[in-house]
Amino acid sequence: MKSLIYLDWKRGLKMFVASATLSLSMVSTGSGEALAISTPQKIENTIETLQKSDQRWIQINLANQRLTAWEGGKPVYAIVISSGKRSTPTRIGSFKIQSKHKSTRMRGRNYDVPNVPYAMFYSGNYGIHGAYWHKKFGTPVSNGCVNLAPNHAKWLFNWASLGTPVVIQK
């Protein structure tokens, strides 16, 4: 009896390990390919949905370093930005404004900047904010955030509310 239970358990374990290995390899291969194919498609679907609504939303195009504020399908404000440099890229995807701060201190590995104006965070420490310390808008120079001239950041801060969708694409 003891050996039958052991053999059944061992056979079950082998099947579980084989199944888990197969599942993991399919998930890892499939998800890598699916992400490469589906992320731009998901972003496009999100944009189409937002353009058919009357909702306020923010679109950030990293390829041309532009931010557009939309009300449904109508662009209401467009500006030049500075996104993350190659070593600290801005994340792509669909997000929502999670918190807003008229002024905040931002700290990271190689920076400590006080009084960052009009910061709106959409994913952890990633945010859209004013940048008074550079004038290189149109060029990726940030540590992953989306930098705006302070006057533009103020306009966007006053226009957007918590929960406003933010769509970032390449």
XYZ file of C-alpha atoms in Angstrom, residues 55 57 87 95 111 139-140 144 159:
9
model
C -13.761 61.929 -21.419
C -7.441 62.100 -21.428
C 19.081 54.618 -19.817
C -2.362 54.553 -16.965
C 19.070 63.434 -8.513
C 14.684 65.779 -26.377
C 14.549 62.756 -24.028
C 11.623 58.373 -16.862
C -7.235 70.685 -16.502
